[in-house]
Short mmCIF file of C-alpha atoms in Angstrom, two decimals:
data_model
loop_
_atom_site.label_atom_id
_atom_site.label_comp_id
_atom_site.label_asym_id
_atom_site.label_seq_id
_atom_site.Cartn_x
_atom_site.Cartn_y
_atom_site.Cartn_z
CA UNK I 1 109.97 -82.63 -84.33
CA UNK I 2 106.67 -83.09 -82.48
CA UNK I 3 103.70 -80.80 -83.13
CA UNK I 4 104.20 -78.71 -80.00
CA UNK I 5 107.84 -77.96 -80.78
CA UNK I 6 107.07 -77.29 -84.44
CA UNK I 7 104.39 -74.83 -83.35
CA UNK I 8 106.89 -73.14 -81.01
CA UNK I 9 109.47 -72.90 -83.80
CA UNK I 10 106.93 -71.36 -86.18
CA UNK I 11 105.85 -68.95 -83.44
CA UNK I 12 109.45 -67.75 -82.98
CA UNK I 13 109.92 -67.38 -86.73
CA UNK I 14 106.75 -65.28 -86.87
CA UNK I 15 107.85 -63.17 -83.89
CA UNK I 16 111.24 -62.52 -85.48
CA UNK I 17 109.66 -61.74 -88.84
CA UNK I 18 107.16 -59.32 -87.29
CA UNK I 19 110.09 -57.75 -85.42
CA UNK I 20 110.76 -55.43 -88.40
CA UNK I 21 107.20 -54.11 -88.45
CA UNK I 22 107.30 -53.55 -84.68
CA UNK I 23 110.56 -51.60 -85.08
CA UNK I 24 108.87 -49.38 -87.65
CA UNK I 25 105.93 -48.79 -85.29
CA UNK I 26 108.27 -48.03 -82.38
CA UNK I 27 110.23 -45.51 -84.41
CA UNK I 28 107.03 -43.52 -84.81
CA UNK I 29 107.36 -42.32 -81.21
CA UNK I 30 110.95 -43.05 -80.11
CA UNK I 31 114.24 -41.90 -81.73
CA UNK I 32 116.18 -44.88 -83.18
CA UNK I 33 119.19 -45.01 -80.83
CA UNK I 34 116.97 -44.56 -77.79
CA UNK I 35 114.70 -47.39 -78.98
CA UNK I 36 117.67 -49.78 -79.35
CA UNK I 37 119.03 -48.71 -75.95
CA UNK I 38 115.68 -49.36 -74.27
CA UNK I 39 115.42 -52.73 -75.99
CA UNK I 40 118.71 -53.89 -74.51
CA UNK I 41 118.11 -52.30 -71.13
CA UNK I 42 114.94 -54.32 -70.65
CA UNK I 43 116.51 -57.42 -72.17
CA UNK I 44 119.30 -57.29 -69.56
CA UNK I 45 117.33 -56.20 -66.51
CA UNK I 46 116.16 -57.98 -64.46
CA UNK I 47 117.08 -61.14 -66.45
CA UNK I 48 120.77 -61.11 -65.42
CA UNK I 49 119.71 -61.76 -61.80
CA UNK I 50 118.15 -65.08 -62.87
CA UNK I 51 120.41 -66.22 -65.72
CA UNK I 52 123.89 -67.58 -65.02
CA UNK I 53 126.77 -65.83 -66.78
CA UNK I 54 128.08 -67.84 -69.76
CA UNK I 55 131.30 -69.78 -69.21
CA UNK I 56 133.38 -67.47 -71.41
CA UNK I 57 135.64 -64.46 -70.90
CA UNK I 58 134.22 -60.96 -70.67
CA UNK I 59 135.93 -59.98 -73.92
CA UNK I 60 133.56 -62.25 -75.86
CA UNK I 61 130.53 -60.88 -74.04
CA UNK I 62 131.64 -57.28 -74.73
CA UNK I 63 132.51 -57.87 -78.40
CA UNK I 64 129.27 -59.78 -79.02
CA UNK I 65 127.25 -57.00 -77.38
CA UNK I 66 129.02 -54.37 -79.49
CA UNK I 67 128.70 -56.20 -82.81
CA UNK I 68 125.03 -57.09 -82.35
CA UNK I 69 123.62 -54.24 -80.26
CA UNK I 70 125.72 -51.30 -81.40
CA UNK I 71 126.61 -52.67 -84.83
CA UNK I 72 123.72 -54.67 -86.23
CA UNK I 73 120.71 -53.11 -84.54
CA UNK I 74 121.93 -49.52 -84.37
CA UNK I 75 122.48 -49.64 -88.15
CA UNK I 76 119.15 -51.38 -88.76
CA UNK I 77 117.06 -49.08 -86.54
CA UNK I 78 118.63 -45.93 -87.98
CA UNK I 79 118.22 -47.25 -91.54
CA UNK I 80 114.53 -47.89 -90.92
CA UNK I 81 114.19 -44.48 -89.29
CA UNK I 82 115.46 -42.75 -92.45
CA UNK I 83 113.31 -44.72 -94.85
CA UNK I 84 114.24 -48.41 -95.15
CA UNK I 85 110.93 -50.31 -95.57
CA UNK I 86 110.33 -53.02 -92.96
CA UNK I 87 109.48 -55.58 -95.66
CA UNK I 88 112.71 -55.07 -97.62
CA UNK I 89 114.81 -54.81 -94.44
CA UNK I 90 113.59 -58.25 -93.32
CA UNK I 91 115.07 -59.76 -96.49
CA UNK I 92 118.22 -57.66 -96.98
CA UNK I 93 119.33 -58.30 -93.38
CA UNK I 94 119.38 -62.05 -94.16
CA UNK I 95 122.46 -61.38 -96.29
CA UNK I 96 124.22 -61.87 -92.94
CA UNK I 97 124.50 -65.52 -93.93
CA UNK I 98 126.82 -64.62 -96.78
CA UNK I 99 128.86 -62.23 -94.65
CA UNK I 100 129.22 -65.10 -92.18
CA UNK I 101 130.63 -67.35 -94.92
CA UNK I 102 133.13 -64.67 -95.93
CA UNK I 103 134.20 -63.84 -92.37
CA UNK I 104 134.53 -67.56 -91.55
CA UNK I 105 136.86 -67.93 -94.52
CA UNK I 106 138.93 -64.92 -93.39
CA UNK I 107 139.11 -65.48 -89.62
CA UNK I 108 138.53 -69.23 -89.25
CA UNK I 109 140.19 -70.29 -92.51
CA UNK I 110 137.08 -72.25 -93.51
CA UNK I 111 136.65 -73.06 -97.18
CA UNK I 112 133.61 -71.68 -99.00
CA UNK I 113 131.50 -74.44 -100.56
CA UNK I 114 130.29 -74.29 -104.15
CA UNK I 115 126.68 -74.08 -103.01
CA UNK I 116 127.59 -71.10 -100.83
CA UNK I 117 129.28 -69.37 -103.76
CA UNK I 118 126.21 -69.93 -105.94
CA UNK I 119 123.99 -68.61 -103.15
CA UNK I 120 126.26 -65.60 -102.71
CA UNK I 121 126.10 -64.73 -106.41
CA UNK I 122 122.31 -65.08 -106.44
CA UNK I 123 121.96 -62.93 -103.32
CA UNK I 124 124.21 -60.30 -104.89
CA UNK I 125 121.94 -60.21 -107.95
CA UNK I 126 118.88 -59.96 -105.70
CA UNK I 127 120.44 -57.06 -103.80
CA UNK I 128 121.23 -55.41 -107.15
CA UNK I 129 117.55 -55.63 -108.14
CA UNK I 130 116.45 -54.16 -104.81
CA UNK I 131 119.18 -51.53 -104.99
CA UNK I 132 117.92 -50.52 -108.42
CA UNK I 133 114.86 -49.03 -106.71
CA UNK I 134 116.96 -46.94 -104.33
CA UNK I 135 115.67 -43.40 -104.45
CA UNK I 136 112.86 -44.33 -106.85
CA UNK I 137 109.35 -43.00 -106.53
CA UNK I 138 106.02 -44.70 -107.13
CA UNK I 139 103.57 -47.07 -105.45
CA UNK I 140 106.42 -49.18 -104.07
CA UNK I 141 108.38 -47.79 -101.12
CA UNK I 142 111.30 -45.57 -102.03
CA UNK I 143 114.59 -46.79 -100.56
CA UNK I 144 117.10 -44.06 -99.64
CA UNK I 145 120.66 -44.98 -100.61
CA UNK I 146 122.00 -44.40 -97.08
CA UNK I 147 119.28 -46.59 -95.56
CA UNK I 148 120.08 -49.41 -97.97
CA UNK I 149 123.80 -49.28 -97.18
CA UNK I 150 123.18 -49.11 -93.42
CA UNK I 151 121.01 -52.24 -93.61
CA UNK I 152 123.80 -54.06 -95.45
CA UNK I 153 126.26 -52.83 -92.81
CA UNK I 154 123.95 -54.16 -90.12
CA UNK I 155 123.97 -57.54 -91.88
CA UNK I 156 127.79 -57.42 -91.96
CA UNK I 157 127.91 -56.79 -88.19
CA UNK I 158 125.50 -59.69 -87.68
CA UNK I 159 127.82 -61.92 -89.69
CA UNK I 160 130.76 -60.73 -87.60
CA UNK I 161 128.87 -61.49 -84.39
CA UNK I 162 128.36 -65.07 -85.62
CA UNK I 163 132.15 -65.45 -85.80
CA UNK I 164 132.43 -64.12 -82.23
CA UNK I 165 129.94 -66.81 -81.18
CA UNK I 166 132.10 -69.46 -82.84
CA UNK I 167 135.16 -68.32 -80.87
CA UNK I 168 133.09 -68.11 -77.66
CA UNK I 169 131.75 -71.60 -78.25
CA UNK I 170 135.30 -72.95 -78.56
CA UNK I 171 136.32 -71.34 -75.27
CA UNK I 172 133.19 -72.62 -73.55
CA UNK I 173 133.92 -76.13 -74.87
CA UNK I 174 137.48 -75.90 -73.51
CA UNK I 175 135.89 -75.49 -70.07
CA UNK I 176 133.80 -78.60 -70.64
CA UNK I 177 130.56 -76.65 -71.09
CA UNK I 178 128.20 -75.96 -73.98
CA UNK I 179 127.66 -72.29 -74.83
CA UNK I 180 124.24 -71.15 -73.62
CA UNK I 181 122.99 -68.65 -76.22
CA UNK I 182 120.27 -67.29 -73.93
CA UNK I 183 122.91 -66.59 -71.28
CA UNK I 184 125.14 -64.89 -73.85
CA UNK I 185 122.26 -62.75 -75.13
CA UNK I 186 121.19 -61.68 -71.64
CA UNK I 187 124.65 -60.80 -70.35
CA UNK I 188 125.81 -59.16 -73.58
CA UNK I 189 122.68 -56.98 -73.40
CA UNK I 190 124.44 -55.08 -70.60
CA UNK I 191 126.95 -53.71 -73.14
CA UNK I 192 124.93 -51.75 -75.79
CA UNK I 193 122.85 -49.31 -73.66
CA UNK I 194 125.66 -46.90 -72.63
CA UNK I 195 127.16 -46.35 -76.12
CA UNK I 196 123.65 -46.26 -77.59
CA UNK I 197 122.50 -43.60 -75.12
CA UNK I 198 125.64 -41.64 -76.07
CA UNK I 199 124.76 -41.94 -79.78
CA UNK I 200 121.20 -40.91 -78.97
CA UNK I 201 122.42 -37.70 -77.33
CA UNK I 202 124.65 -36.97 -80.34
CA UNK I 203 121.80 -37.46 -82.83
CA UNK I 204 119.02 -35.83 -80.78
CA UNK I 205 118.96 -33.23 -78.04
CA UNK I 206 118.49 -34.38 -74.43
CA UNK I 207 115.22 -32.45 -74.46
CA UNK I 208 113.95 -34.51 -77.42
CA UNK I 209 114.95 -37.77 -75.73
CA UNK I 210 113.36 -36.80 -72.42
CA UNK I 211 110.17 -35.76 -74.22
CA UNK I 212 110.04 -39.14 -76.00
CA UNK I 213 110.43 -41.04 -72.71
CA UNK I 214 107.90 -38.94 -70.77
CA UNK I 215 105.35 -39.12 -73.58
CA UNK I 216 105.55 -42.79 -74.44
CA UNK I 217 102.30 -43.93 -76.00
CA UNK I 218 100.82 -47.43 -75.96
CA UNK I 219 102.42 -48.38 -79.28
CA UNK I 220 105.87 -47.24 -78.12
CA UNK I 221 105.59 -49.21 -74.86
CA UNK I 222 104.39 -52.25 -76.82
CA UNK I 223 107.33 -51.94 -79.24
CA UNK I 224 109.94 -51.77 -76.46
CA UNK I 225 108.46 -54.72 -74.55
CA UNK I 226 107.98 -56.77 -77.72
CA UNK I 227 111.57 -56.21 -78.85
CA UNK I 228 113.07 -56.90 -75.42
CA UNK I 229 110.87 -59.68 -74.07
CA UNK I 230 109.40 -61.44 -77.11
CA UNK I 231 111.99 -61.05 -79.89
CA UNK I 232 115.05 -61.18 -77.63
CA UNK I 233 114.45 -63.18 -74.42
CA UNK I 234 111.56 -65.49 -75.31
CA UNK I 235 112.80 -65.90 -78.87
CA UNK I 236 116.37 -66.87 -78.03
CA UNK I 237 115.38 -68.98 -75.01
CA UNK I 238 112.91 -71.05 -77.02
CA UNK I 239 115.18 -71.29 -80.07
CA UNK I 240 118.18 -72.42 -78.00
CA UNK I 241 115.96 -74.99 -76.26
CA UNK I 242 114.90 -76.42 -79.62
CA UNK I 243 118.51 -76.47 -80.86
CA UNK I 244 119.50 -78.47 -77.79
CA UNK I 245 116.66 -80.93 -78.38
CA UNK I 246 116.91 -81.51 -82.14
CA UNK I 247 119.66 -81.62 -84.83
CA UNK I 248 120.72 -78.07 -85.72
CA UNK I 249 119.84 -78.49 -89.39
CA UNK I 250 116.24 -79.45 -88.63
CA UNK I 251 115.70 -76.29 -86.56
CA UNK I 252 117.90 -73.84 -88.49
CA UNK I 253 116.11 -74.43 -91.79
CA UNK I 254 112.93 -72.94 -90.31
CA UNK I 255 114.73 -69.61 -89.86
CA UNK I 256 114.41 -69.16 -93.64
CA UNK I 257 110.76 -68.35 -92.95
CA UNK I 258 111.74 -65.18 -91.03
CA UNK I 259 111.90 -62.94 -94.15
CA UNK I 260 108.64 -64.48 -95.37
CA UNK I 261 106.96 -63.53 -92.09
CA UNK I 262 108.60 -60.09 -92.34
CA UNK I 263 107.22 -59.46 -95.82
CA UNK I 264 103.70 -60.62 -94.94
CA UNK I 265 103.55 -58.71 -91.64
CA UNK I 266 104.76 -55.45 -93.21
CA UNK I 267 102.15 -55.73 -95.95
CA UNK I 268 99.29 -56.45 -93.55
CA UNK I 269 100.15 -54.01 -90.74
CA UNK I 270 102.00 -51.22 -92.54
CA UNK I 271 100.43 -51.60 -95.97
CA UNK I 272 103.85 -51.66 -97.66
CA UNK I 273 103.75 -52.50 -101.36
CA UNK I 274 106.79 -53.70 -103.28
CA UNK I 275 107.58 -53.16 -106.93
CA UNK I 276 107.99 -56.16 -109.22
CA UNK I 277 111.78 -55.66 -109.17
CA UNK I 278 111.79 -55.57 -105.34
CA UNK I 279 109.69 -58.74 -105.13
CA UNK I 280 111.95 -60.47 -107.63
CA UNK I 281 115.05 -59.33 -105.71
CA UNK I 282 113.62 -60.62 -102.42
CA UNK I 283 112.73 -63.97 -103.97
CA UNK I 284 116.19 -64.37 -105.53
CA UNK I 285 117.86 -63.62 -102.17
CA UNK I 286 115.60 -66.21 -100.55
CA UNK I 287 116.53 -68.81 -103.21
CA UNK I 288 120.19 -67.94 -102.65
CA UNK I 289 119.78 -68.58 -98.93
CA UNK I 290 118.16 -71.97 -99.58
CA UNK I 291 120.91 -73.03 -101.98
CA UNK I 292 123.75 -71.83 -99.74
CA UNK I 293 122.31 -73.63 -96.69
CA UNK I 294 120.97 -76.83 -98.26
CA UNK I 295 122.46 -77.03 -101.77
CA UNK I 296 124.96 -79.77 -100.92
CA UNK I 297 122.31 -81.81 -99.10
CA UNK I 298 119.90 -81.59 -102.06
CA UNK I 299 122.61 -82.55 -104.57
CA UNK I 300 123.65 -85.49 -102.38
CA UNK I 301 120.05 -86.73 -102.20
CA UNK I 302 119.53 -86.37 -105.95
CA UNK I 303 122.67 -88.39 -106.74
CA UNK I 304 121.80 -91.05 -104.17
CA UNK I 305 118.29 -91.42 -105.62
CA UNK I 306 119.65 -91.61 -109.16
CA UNK I 307 121.94 -94.48 -108.16
CA UNK I 308 119.09 -96.55 -106.72
#
């Protein structure tokens, strides 16, 4: 990977990591469901007039939009609204990788590798350490039980959306085309706004929602534009471009830096401090992710070197 592309990849990782802090800032002036709805509204419009529809059936576009927009991000935004710290959320949400392994085994009949099992056990222990601070008080952020569970549920929906992408990719390949992730993201962004606006009305009064829209401050506007344009459109466009240019493994491994960027950004901007148990839990989850993604490769290299 040349320097320019490496810089772009690191920029995207940083943008996605800072995404959690920006969500927290946006929630200061916009109710959670309304913030998600606005994110997807501006991600879809006017982009759909310039991006070709993906070569897949509408059912995949609808299901992907529901699992990601209404499932993953509605759970995440509401969890952060009721007390989930941005720093911890950036790590816990990465448990989607393990949900993806489990769902792939269930729906695609894929076998789970030993390295993935080890990573899953480690991540479970890390989540246990973080969960041990649920409801605790002190210098470290208190994590409400409901917020913790909602973040895990959001990770589960993310994992489910990855399976939808796998099915969509197969259908696209049957048409002789490669699935364009940017196209899928843009067109699926049409799906979440309506159900999210409905949820917003159920959770808050129309008067509250109208007041939030009319009285948007600079931080709220920045949050909406950042989430829609930077984290969603620019992020996925650039990432998909890099995936098309380089081997998937070389690009995908950089995504492990997203929770690192999330932790650092939340500390600098929001001043969030973690307890020793929370730090340890985050680090164990990160190690679990590394092992589950690259454990077999590392073992293979070690054995090859030992034979030389």
